[in-house]
N, C-alpha and C. Protein backbone atom coordinates (compact mmCIF):
# COMPACT_ATOMS: atom_id res chain seq x y z
N MET A 1 0.85 -1.18 0.00
CA MET A 1 0.00 0.00 0.00
C MET A 1 0.90 1.23 0.00
N HIS A 2 0.62 2.17 -0.83
CA HIS A 2 1.35 3.42 -0.91
C HIS A 2 1.01 4.27 0.31
N PRO A 3 1.95 5.14 0.77
CA PRO A 3 1.65 5.97 1.94
C PRO A 3 0.35 6.76 1.82
N THR A 4 -0.09 7.05 0.60
CA THR A 4 -1.35 7.77 0.42
C THR A 4 -2.54 6.81 0.43
N ASN A 5 -2.29 5.56 0.79
CA ASN A 5 -3.28 4.49 0.84
C ASN A 5 -3.78 4.07 -0.54
N GLU A 6 -3.05 4.42 -1.58
CA GLU A 6 -3.37 3.95 -2.92
C GLU A 6 -2.56 2.69 -3.18
N VAL A 7 -3.07 1.81 -3.97
CA VAL A 7 -2.32 0.65 -4.42
C VAL A 7 -1.95 0.89 -5.88
N PHE A 8 -0.68 0.74 -6.20
CA PHE A 8 -0.22 0.91 -7.57
C PHE A 8 -0.04 -0.47 -8.20
N PRO A 9 -0.32 -0.61 -9.49
CA PRO A 9 -0.16 -1.91 -10.13
C PRO A 9 1.23 -2.51 -9.90
N SER A 10 2.27 -1.68 -9.92
CA SER A 10 3.62 -2.22 -9.74
C SER A 10 3.84 -2.79 -8.35
N GLN A 11 2.96 -2.48 -7.41
CA GLN A 11 3.09 -3.06 -6.07
C GLN A 11 2.61 -4.50 -6.04
N THR A 12 1.89 -4.95 -7.03
CA THR A 12 1.48 -6.35 -7.04
C THR A 12 2.60 -7.25 -7.55
N PHE A 13 3.57 -6.71 -8.32
CA PHE A 13 4.72 -7.50 -8.75
C PHE A 13 5.47 -8.06 -7.55
N PRO A 14 5.84 -7.20 -6.58
CA PRO A 14 6.62 -7.71 -5.46
C PRO A 14 5.93 -8.84 -4.72
N ASP A 15 4.62 -8.76 -4.56
CA ASP A 15 3.92 -9.82 -3.85
C ASP A 15 4.10 -11.14 -4.57
N ALA A 16 3.90 -11.12 -5.87
CA ALA A 16 4.08 -12.35 -6.65
C ALA A 16 5.54 -12.76 -6.68
N GLU A 17 6.46 -11.78 -6.84
CA GLU A 17 7.88 -12.09 -6.86
C GLU A 17 8.32 -12.72 -5.56
N GLY A 18 7.93 -12.10 -4.47
CA GLY A 18 8.33 -12.60 -3.16
C GLY A 18 7.83 -14.00 -2.90
N LYS A 19 6.58 -14.25 -3.17
CA LYS A 19 6.01 -15.57 -2.91
C LYS A 19 6.62 -16.63 -3.83
N TRP A 20 6.78 -16.29 -5.12
CA TRP A 20 7.36 -17.26 -6.04
C TRP A 20 8.80 -17.55 -5.65
N ASN A 21 9.53 -16.50 -5.33
CA ASN A 21 10.92 -16.66 -4.99
C ASN A 21 11.11 -17.48 -3.73
N LEU A 22 10.30 -17.26 -2.73
CA LEU A 22 10.44 -18.01 -1.49
C LEU A 22 10.20 -19.49 -1.73
N ARG A 23 9.30 -19.82 -2.63
CA ARG A 23 9.08 -21.23 -2.98
C ARG A 23 10.29 -21.78 -3.73
N SER A 24 10.90 -20.96 -4.56
CA SER A 24 11.97 -21.43 -5.45
C SER A 24 13.30 -21.64 -4.75
N ILE A 25 13.66 -20.73 -3.87
CA ILE A 25 14.98 -20.85 -3.24
C ILE A 25 14.90 -21.46 -1.86
N GLY A 26 13.72 -21.84 -1.44
CA GLY A 26 13.57 -22.52 -0.15
C GLY A 26 12.86 -21.64 0.84
N ASP A 27 12.06 -22.26 1.67
CA ASP A 27 11.36 -21.49 2.70
C ASP A 27 12.35 -20.84 3.63
N ARG A 28 12.02 -19.67 4.06
CA ARG A 28 12.86 -19.01 5.05
C ARG A 28 12.19 -19.20 6.40
N THR A 29 12.98 -19.54 7.37
CA THR A 29 12.42 -19.75 8.70
C THR A 29 12.50 -18.48 9.52
N LYS A 30 13.42 -17.61 9.15
CA LYS A 30 13.57 -16.33 9.83
C LYS A 30 13.83 -15.27 8.76
N ASN A 31 13.53 -14.01 9.08
CA ASN A 31 13.78 -12.93 8.12
C ASN A 31 15.23 -12.87 7.68
N ASP A 32 16.16 -13.27 8.54
CA ASP A 32 17.57 -13.10 8.20
C ASP A 32 18.14 -14.21 7.33
N SER A 33 17.32 -15.12 6.82
CA SER A 33 17.83 -16.16 5.94
C SER A 33 17.65 -15.81 4.46
N LEU A 34 17.13 -14.62 4.18
CA LEU A 34 16.88 -14.17 2.81
C LEU A 34 17.46 -12.78 2.62
N LEU A 35 18.19 -12.58 1.54
CA LEU A 35 18.67 -11.26 1.16
C LEU A 35 17.98 -10.89 -0.14
N GLY A 36 17.31 -9.74 -0.16
CA GLY A 36 16.69 -9.23 -1.37
C GLY A 36 17.47 -8.03 -1.87
N ILE A 37 17.79 -8.02 -3.14
CA ILE A 37 18.44 -6.87 -3.76
C ILE A 37 17.49 -6.37 -4.84
N ILE A 38 16.99 -5.16 -4.65
CA ILE A 38 16.04 -4.61 -5.61
C ILE A 38 16.74 -3.57 -6.46
N GLU A 39 16.24 -3.37 -7.67
CA GLU A 39 16.92 -2.53 -8.64
C GLU A 39 16.25 -1.18 -8.85
N THR A 40 15.35 -0.82 -7.96
CA THR A 40 14.75 0.51 -7.95
C THR A 40 14.15 0.74 -6.57
N GLY A 41 13.85 1.98 -6.27
CA GLY A 41 13.22 2.30 -4.99
C GLY A 41 11.74 2.52 -5.18
N GLY A 42 11.16 3.38 -4.38
CA GLY A 42 9.76 3.74 -4.52
C GLY A 42 8.81 2.67 -4.03
N CYS A 43 7.60 2.68 -4.60
CA CYS A 43 6.55 1.77 -4.14
C CYS A 43 6.91 0.31 -4.39
N PHE A 44 7.75 0.03 -5.38
CA PHE A 44 8.20 -1.34 -5.61
C PHE A 44 8.95 -1.86 -4.39
N ALA A 45 9.80 -1.02 -3.81
CA ALA A 45 10.55 -1.41 -2.61
C ALA A 45 9.60 -1.70 -1.45
N ASP A 46 8.57 -0.88 -1.31
CA ASP A 46 7.58 -1.11 -0.25
C ASP A 46 6.87 -2.44 -0.46
N GLY A 47 6.57 -2.76 -1.70
CA GLY A 47 5.90 -4.02 -2.00
C GLY A 47 6.77 -5.23 -1.70
N ILE A 48 8.07 -5.14 -2.02
CA ILE A 48 9.00 -6.23 -1.72
C ILE A 48 9.08 -6.43 -0.21
N ARG A 49 9.16 -5.33 0.53
CA ARG A 49 9.22 -5.42 1.99
C ARG A 49 7.98 -6.12 2.53
N ALA A 50 6.82 -5.73 2.04
CA ALA A 50 5.57 -6.32 2.52
C ALA A 50 5.46 -7.79 2.14
N ALA A 51 5.91 -8.15 0.95
CA ALA A 51 5.76 -9.53 0.48
C ALA A 51 6.75 -10.50 1.11
N THR A 52 7.95 -10.02 1.44
CA THR A 52 9.00 -10.93 1.90
C THR A 52 9.38 -10.75 3.36
N GLY A 53 9.09 -9.60 3.93
CA GLY A 53 9.54 -9.32 5.29
C GLY A 53 10.96 -8.79 5.33
N ALA A 54 11.63 -8.72 4.19
CA ALA A 54 13.00 -8.19 4.13
C ALA A 54 12.95 -6.67 4.28
N THR A 55 13.88 -6.13 5.07
CA THR A 55 13.92 -4.68 5.27
C THR A 55 15.35 -4.17 5.20
N VAL A 56 15.49 -2.90 4.84
CA VAL A 56 16.80 -2.25 4.83
C VAL A 56 17.35 -2.23 6.26
N GLY A 57 16.49 -1.94 7.23
CA GLY A 57 16.92 -1.86 8.62
C GLY A 57 17.47 -3.16 9.18
N HIS A 58 16.95 -4.28 8.71
CA HIS A 58 17.46 -5.59 9.16
C HIS A 58 18.59 -6.09 8.27
N ARG A 59 18.98 -5.29 7.29
CA ARG A 59 20.06 -5.61 6.36
C ARG A 59 19.73 -6.84 5.51
N THR A 60 18.44 -7.08 5.31
CA THR A 60 18.01 -8.19 4.46
C THR A 60 17.43 -7.68 3.15
N LEU A 61 17.44 -6.36 2.96
CA LEU A 61 16.98 -5.74 1.72
C LEU A 61 17.96 -4.65 1.34
N ARG A 62 18.42 -4.69 0.10
CA ARG A 62 19.40 -3.71 -0.38
C ARG A 62 18.86 -3.10 -1.67
N VAL A 63 19.09 -1.81 -1.84
CA VAL A 63 18.66 -1.11 -3.05
C VAL A 63 19.90 -0.80 -3.89
N GLU A 64 19.93 -1.34 -5.09
CA GLU A 64 20.93 -0.99 -6.11
C GLU A 64 20.13 -0.28 -7.19
N ASP A 65 20.07 1.04 -7.14
CA ASP A 65 19.15 1.77 -8.01
C ASP A 65 19.64 1.80 -9.45
N LEU A 66 19.18 0.83 -10.22
CA LEU A 66 19.50 0.72 -11.64
C LEU A 66 18.33 1.18 -12.51
N GLY A 67 17.25 1.61 -11.85
CA GLY A 67 16.08 2.06 -12.58
C GLY A 67 15.28 0.93 -13.21
N LYS A 68 15.39 -0.26 -12.64
CA LYS A 68 14.66 -1.42 -13.18
C LYS A 68 13.74 -1.98 -12.11
N VAL A 69 12.55 -2.41 -12.52
CA VAL A 69 11.63 -3.08 -11.61
C VAL A 69 12.02 -4.55 -11.63
N ALA A 70 13.04 -4.88 -10.85
CA ALA A 70 13.55 -6.25 -10.79
C ALA A 70 14.12 -6.48 -9.40
N ALA A 71 14.24 -7.75 -9.04
CA ALA A 71 14.78 -8.09 -7.73
C ALA A 71 15.51 -9.42 -7.81
N THR A 72 16.58 -9.51 -7.03
CA THR A 72 17.31 -10.76 -6.87
C THR A 72 17.20 -11.16 -5.42
N PHE A 73 16.87 -12.42 -5.20
CA PHE A 73 16.74 -12.94 -3.84
C PHE A 73 17.79 -14.02 -3.64
N THR A 74 18.48 -13.96 -2.52
CA THR A 74 19.51 -14.94 -2.19
C THR A 74 19.16 -15.64 -0.90
N ASN A 75 19.17 -16.96 -0.94
CA ASN A 75 19.03 -17.77 0.26
C ASN A 75 20.40 -17.75 0.93
N LEU A 76 20.49 -17.15 2.11
CA LEU A 76 21.77 -16.97 2.77
C LEU A 76 22.37 -18.27 3.27
N LYS A 77 21.57 -19.30 3.41
CA LYS A 77 22.10 -20.59 3.85
C LYS A 77 22.75 -21.35 2.71
N THR A 78 22.19 -21.23 1.52
CA THR A 78 22.70 -21.98 0.37
C THR A 78 23.45 -21.11 -0.63
N GLU A 79 23.36 -19.78 -0.48
CA GLU A 79 23.95 -18.81 -1.42
C GLU A 79 23.35 -18.94 -2.82
N THR A 80 22.16 -19.50 -2.92
CA THR A 80 21.45 -19.62 -4.19
C THR A 80 20.72 -18.32 -4.47
N SER A 81 20.87 -17.78 -5.68
CA SER A 81 20.26 -16.50 -6.02
C SER A 81 19.39 -16.60 -7.26
N LEU A 82 18.23 -15.98 -7.19
CA LEU A 82 17.28 -15.97 -8.29
C LEU A 82 16.87 -14.53 -8.57
N ARG A 83 17.00 -14.12 -9.84
CA ARG A 83 16.59 -12.77 -10.25
C ARG A 83 15.28 -12.87 -11.01
N LEU A 84 14.35 -11.99 -10.65
CA LEU A 84 13.05 -11.92 -11.31
C LEU A 84 12.85 -10.52 -11.86
N ALA A 85 12.34 -10.43 -13.07
CA ALA A 85 12.00 -9.15 -13.67
C ALA A 85 10.71 -9.32 -14.47
N PRO A 86 9.81 -8.35 -14.41
CA PRO A 86 8.58 -8.46 -15.18
C PRO A 86 8.87 -8.52 -16.67
N LYS A 87 8.09 -9.30 -17.38
CA LYS A 87 8.24 -9.37 -18.84
C LYS A 87 7.91 -7.99 -19.43
N PRO A 88 8.58 -7.61 -20.51
CA PRO A 88 8.41 -6.27 -21.07
C PRO A 88 6.97 -5.90 -21.44
N ASP A 89 6.19 -6.83 -21.92
CA ASP A 89 4.84 -6.52 -22.37
C ASP A 89 3.79 -6.90 -21.32
N ILE A 90 4.18 -6.88 -20.07
CA ILE A 90 3.32 -7.35 -18.99
C ILE A 90 2.03 -6.53 -18.87
N GLY A 91 2.10 -5.24 -19.11
CA GLY A 91 0.91 -4.40 -18.99
C GLY A 91 -0.17 -4.80 -19.98
N ILE A 92 0.23 -5.13 -21.19
CA ILE A 92 -0.73 -5.56 -22.21
C ILE A 92 -1.27 -6.95 -21.87
N ARG A 93 -0.38 -7.84 -21.44
CA ARG A 93 -0.82 -9.20 -21.07
C ARG A 93 -1.82 -9.18 -19.92
N ALA A 94 -1.60 -8.29 -18.97
CA ALA A 94 -2.46 -8.23 -17.78
C ALA A 94 -3.90 -7.93 -18.16
N LEU A 95 -4.09 -7.14 -19.20
CA LEU A 95 -5.44 -6.76 -19.61
C LEU A 95 -6.27 -7.98 -20.01
N ALA A 96 -5.63 -9.00 -20.54
CA ALA A 96 -6.34 -10.22 -20.94
C ALA A 96 -6.86 -11.00 -19.74
N TYR A 97 -6.28 -10.77 -18.57
CA TYR A 97 -6.68 -11.49 -17.35
C TYR A 97 -7.66 -10.69 -16.50
N ALA A 98 -7.93 -9.48 -16.92
CA ALA A 98 -8.80 -8.60 -16.13
C ALA A 98 -10.25 -8.76 -16.55
N SER A 99 -11.12 -8.31 -15.67
CA SER A 99 -12.55 -8.31 -16.01
C SER A 99 -12.79 -7.22 -17.05
N GLN A 100 -13.99 -6.85 -17.23
CA GLN A 100 -14.35 -5.87 -18.26
C GLN A 100 -14.09 -4.43 -17.83
N ASP A 101 -13.31 -4.22 -16.79
CA ASP A 101 -13.02 -2.86 -16.32
C ASP A 101 -12.27 -2.11 -17.42
N ASN A 102 -12.81 -0.99 -17.85
CA ASN A 102 -12.21 -0.22 -18.93
C ASN A 102 -11.06 0.67 -18.46
N ARG A 103 -10.93 0.82 -17.17
CA ARG A 103 -9.85 1.67 -16.66
C ARG A 103 -8.57 0.85 -16.60
N ARG A 104 -7.60 1.24 -17.39
CA ARG A 104 -6.35 0.48 -17.54
C ARG A 104 -5.70 0.19 -16.19
N TYR A 105 -5.65 1.17 -15.33
CA TYR A 105 -5.03 1.02 -14.01
C TYR A 105 -5.63 -0.15 -13.25
N PHE A 106 -6.95 -0.19 -13.15
CA PHE A 106 -7.63 -1.24 -12.38
C PHE A 106 -7.55 -2.59 -13.09
N ALA A 107 -7.60 -2.56 -14.41
CA ALA A 107 -7.48 -3.80 -15.18
C ALA A 107 -6.10 -4.42 -14.98
N GLN A 108 -5.05 -3.59 -15.01
CA GLN A 108 -3.70 -4.11 -14.78
C GLN A 108 -3.57 -4.65 -13.36
N LEU A 109 -4.06 -3.90 -12.41
CA LEU A 109 -4.00 -4.32 -11.01
C LEU A 109 -4.64 -5.69 -10.84
N GLN A 110 -5.79 -5.87 -11.42
CA GLN A 110 -6.50 -7.14 -11.33
C GLN A 110 -5.75 -8.25 -12.08
N GLY A 111 -5.28 -7.95 -13.26
CA GLY A 111 -4.57 -8.94 -14.07
C GLY A 111 -3.30 -9.44 -13.41
N TYR A 112 -2.50 -8.54 -12.85
CA TYR A 112 -1.25 -8.94 -12.21
C TYR A 112 -1.48 -9.90 -11.05
N GLN A 113 -2.61 -9.77 -10.39
CA GLN A 113 -2.89 -10.61 -9.23
C GLN A 113 -3.27 -12.03 -9.59
N VAL A 114 -3.69 -12.27 -10.82
CA VAL A 114 -4.14 -13.62 -11.20
C VAL A 114 -3.31 -14.26 -12.30
N MET A 115 -2.40 -13.53 -12.90
CA MET A 115 -1.59 -14.08 -13.98
C MET A 115 -0.67 -15.19 -13.48
N PRO A 116 -0.43 -16.22 -14.28
CA PRO A 116 0.56 -17.24 -13.91
C PRO A 116 1.95 -16.61 -13.83
N ASP A 117 2.76 -17.07 -12.90
CA ASP A 117 4.10 -16.52 -12.69
C ASP A 117 4.92 -16.48 -13.98
N GLU A 118 4.82 -17.53 -14.79
CA GLU A 118 5.62 -17.62 -16.00
C GLU A 118 5.24 -16.54 -17.02
N GLU A 119 4.04 -16.01 -16.93
CA GLU A 119 3.64 -14.92 -17.82
C GLU A 119 3.98 -13.56 -17.24
N LEU A 120 4.17 -13.51 -15.94
CA LEU A 120 4.53 -12.26 -15.28
C LEU A 120 6.01 -11.94 -15.39
N PHE A 121 6.86 -12.95 -15.17
CA PHE A 121 8.28 -12.70 -14.95
C PHE A 121 9.21 -13.48 -15.86
N ASN A 122 10.38 -12.89 -16.06
CA ASN A 122 11.53 -13.62 -16.57
C ASN A 122 12.32 -14.04 -15.33
N PHE A 123 12.76 -15.29 -15.28
CA PHE A 123 13.50 -15.83 -14.15
C PHE A 123 14.92 -16.14 -14.59
N GLN A 124 15.89 -15.76 -13.76
CA GLN A 124 17.29 -16.06 -14.05
C GLN A 124 17.99 -16.50 -12.76
N TRP A 125 18.59 -17.68 -12.78
CA TRP A 125 19.46 -18.07 -11.67
C TRP A 125 20.76 -17.32 -11.87
N VAL A 126 21.22 -16.62 -10.85
CA VAL A 126 22.40 -15.77 -10.97
C VAL A 126 23.37 -16.05 -9.82
N GLU A 127 24.57 -15.54 -9.99
CA GLU A 127 25.58 -15.58 -8.93
C GLU A 127 25.93 -14.13 -8.60
N LEU A 128 25.89 -13.78 -7.33
CA LEU A 128 26.24 -12.43 -6.93
C LEU A 128 27.73 -12.19 -7.14
N ARG A 129 28.09 -11.00 -7.61
CA ARG A 129 29.50 -10.66 -7.82
C ARG A 129 30.23 -10.51 -6.48
N ILE A 130 29.50 -10.05 -5.49
CA ILE A 130 30.04 -9.92 -4.13
C ILE A 130 29.30 -10.94 -3.29
N PRO A 131 30.00 -11.78 -2.54
CA PRO A 131 29.31 -12.78 -1.72
C PRO A 131 28.29 -12.14 -0.78
N ALA A 132 27.17 -12.82 -0.60
CA ALA A 132 26.10 -12.30 0.25
C ALA A 132 26.61 -12.00 1.66
N SER A 133 27.50 -12.83 2.17
CA SER A 133 28.04 -12.60 3.52
C SER A 133 28.79 -11.28 3.60
N GLN A 134 29.41 -10.87 2.52
CA GLN A 134 30.12 -9.59 2.48
C GLN A 134 29.13 -8.43 2.35
N ILE A 135 28.04 -8.64 1.65
CA ILE A 135 27.01 -7.60 1.54
C ILE A 135 26.36 -7.38 2.89
N ILE A 136 26.02 -8.47 3.57
CA ILE A 136 25.42 -8.38 4.90
C ILE A 136 26.43 -7.83 5.89
N SER A 137 27.65 -8.32 5.86
CA SER A 137 28.78 -7.94 6.71
C SER A 137 28.50 -8.21 8.18
N HIS A 138 29.30 -7.61 9.04
CA HIS A 138 29.15 -7.77 10.49
C HIS A 138 28.69 -6.46 11.08
N GLN A 139 27.52 -6.47 11.68
CA GLN A 139 26.92 -5.22 12.15
C GLN A 139 27.70 -4.55 13.27
N ASN A 140 28.55 -5.26 13.98
CA ASN A 140 29.29 -4.64 15.08
C ASN A 140 30.68 -4.16 14.67
N ALA A 141 31.06 -4.36 13.42
CA ALA A 141 32.38 -3.92 12.94
C ALA A 141 32.39 -2.40 12.82
N ARG A 142 33.45 -1.79 13.37
CA ARG A 142 33.56 -0.34 13.35
C ARG A 142 35.00 0.06 13.06
N ALA A 143 35.16 1.16 12.34
CA ALA A 143 36.47 1.75 12.05
C ALA A 143 36.29 3.26 11.98
N ILE A 144 37.39 3.98 12.02
CA ILE A 144 37.36 5.44 11.90
C ILE A 144 38.18 5.83 10.67
N CYS A 145 37.62 6.68 9.84
CA CYS A 145 38.31 7.17 8.64
C CYS A 145 39.46 8.08 9.06
N SER A 146 40.64 7.79 8.56
CA SER A 146 41.83 8.59 8.90
C SER A 146 41.79 9.99 8.30
N HIS A 147 40.96 10.22 7.30
CA HIS A 147 40.90 11.52 6.66
C HIS A 147 39.82 12.41 7.25
N CYS A 148 38.57 11.96 7.26
CA CYS A 148 37.46 12.80 7.73
C CYS A 148 37.12 12.57 9.20
N GLY A 149 37.58 11.48 9.78
CA GLY A 149 37.33 11.19 11.18
C GLY A 149 35.96 10.60 11.48
N GLU A 150 35.17 10.31 10.45
CA GLU A 150 33.84 9.75 10.67
C GLU A 150 33.92 8.24 10.88
N GLU A 151 32.94 7.74 11.65
CA GLU A 151 32.86 6.31 11.92
C GLU A 151 32.36 5.57 10.67
N ILE A 152 32.94 4.41 10.44
CA ILE A 152 32.55 3.54 9.33
C ILE A 152 32.06 2.24 9.96
N ILE A 153 30.84 1.83 9.61
CA ILE A 153 30.28 0.61 10.18
C ILE A 153 30.13 -0.48 9.12
N ASN A 154 29.89 -1.67 9.58
CA ASN A 154 29.56 -2.80 8.70
C ASN A 154 30.65 -3.16 7.70
N GLU A 155 31.89 -2.99 8.08
CA GLU A 155 33.04 -3.38 7.24
C GLU A 155 33.06 -2.66 5.89
N ARG A 156 32.69 -1.40 5.87
CA ARG A 156 32.68 -0.65 4.61
C ARG A 156 33.92 0.23 4.44
N GLU A 157 34.92 0.07 5.32
CA GLU A 157 36.14 0.85 5.18
C GLU A 157 36.99 0.33 4.03
N THR A 158 37.91 1.18 3.57
CA THR A 158 38.82 0.85 2.49
C THR A 158 40.24 1.10 2.99
N LEU A 159 41.15 0.22 2.66
CA LEU A 159 42.56 0.43 2.99
C LEU A 159 43.27 0.96 1.76
N VAL A 160 43.90 2.14 1.89
CA VAL A 160 44.68 2.74 0.81
C VAL A 160 46.08 2.98 1.35
N ASN A 161 47.04 2.24 0.83
CA ASN A 161 48.42 2.30 1.31
C ASN A 161 48.49 2.11 2.82
N GLY A 162 47.70 1.18 3.34
CA GLY A 162 47.70 0.86 4.76
C GLY A 162 46.93 1.84 5.63
N VAL A 163 46.27 2.82 5.02
CA VAL A 163 45.51 3.83 5.76
C VAL A 163 44.01 3.52 5.63
N VAL A 164 43.30 3.53 6.76
CA VAL A 164 41.86 3.27 6.77
C VAL A 164 41.12 4.52 6.31
N LEU A 165 40.33 4.38 5.25
CA LEU A 165 39.52 5.48 4.74
C LEU A 165 38.09 5.01 4.52
N CYS A 166 37.15 5.95 4.63
CA CYS A 166 35.78 5.65 4.23
C CYS A 166 35.76 5.66 2.70
N ARG A 167 34.73 5.09 2.13
CA ARG A 167 34.65 5.03 0.67
C ARG A 167 34.55 6.42 0.04
N THR A 168 33.92 7.35 0.74
CA THR A 168 33.80 8.70 0.20
C THR A 168 35.17 9.36 0.08
N CYS A 169 35.99 9.24 1.12
CA CYS A 169 37.32 9.84 1.07
C CYS A 169 38.23 9.10 0.09
N ALA A 170 38.05 7.80 -0.04
CA ALA A 170 38.90 7.00 -0.92
C ALA A 170 38.51 7.12 -2.39
N GLN A 171 37.21 7.20 -2.66
CA GLN A 171 36.75 7.11 -4.05
C GLN A 171 35.85 8.24 -4.50
N GLY A 172 35.52 9.14 -3.61
CA GLY A 172 34.53 10.16 -3.93
C GLY A 172 33.16 9.62 -3.58
N GLY A 173 32.25 10.50 -3.27
CA GLY A 173 30.93 10.06 -2.84
C GLY A 173 29.83 10.60 -3.74
N TYR A 174 28.63 10.51 -3.25
CA TYR A 174 27.48 11.01 -4.00
C TYR A 174 27.31 12.52 -3.80
N TYR A 175 28.13 13.13 -2.96
CA TYR A 175 28.06 14.56 -2.69
C TYR A 175 29.47 15.14 -2.75
N ARG A 176 29.55 16.49 -2.79
CA ARG A 176 30.83 17.18 -2.66
C ARG A 176 30.65 18.33 -1.69
N LEU A 177 31.68 18.62 -0.95
CA LEU A 177 31.61 19.72 0.01
C LEU A 177 31.61 21.05 -0.72
N ILE A 178 30.85 22.01 -0.19
CA ILE A 178 30.83 23.35 -0.79
C ILE A 178 31.22 24.39 0.23
């Protein structure tokens, strides 16, 4: 559900993705046995959280903003990863599964909820470039950047010529000082 209490058609993808994925890579017994990596933010992220229980705060949901409505789920016990992305013509296909509602928005919403998974998504078994254990890291790990003096948590420090630096000082960040 969107914060304005509206439901967007794209929010039904995560529900189907999450449920299909949990069946495919194995049931999770606790929230921390699944890592979800989503490729966009917004209401899609909210839908993934609701469907899977994975959250950024619990470090079981990560956003890699590539501008794609897609998600990769990794079973942390087996390191098995499955990527799901909606098929390109999904909006048109959904209309065939909807009732006679002439409003495209509602027809898509209805169609996405009843479409077979194979018509909704492309599925790819993938291998993460960075091991899931490294993405999750150790929540109690702490270091101090030798340049800016800020604390670095979760093993995100970088060693440059034996000097501990945060990634911003070592590589540049998403901002610049003015």
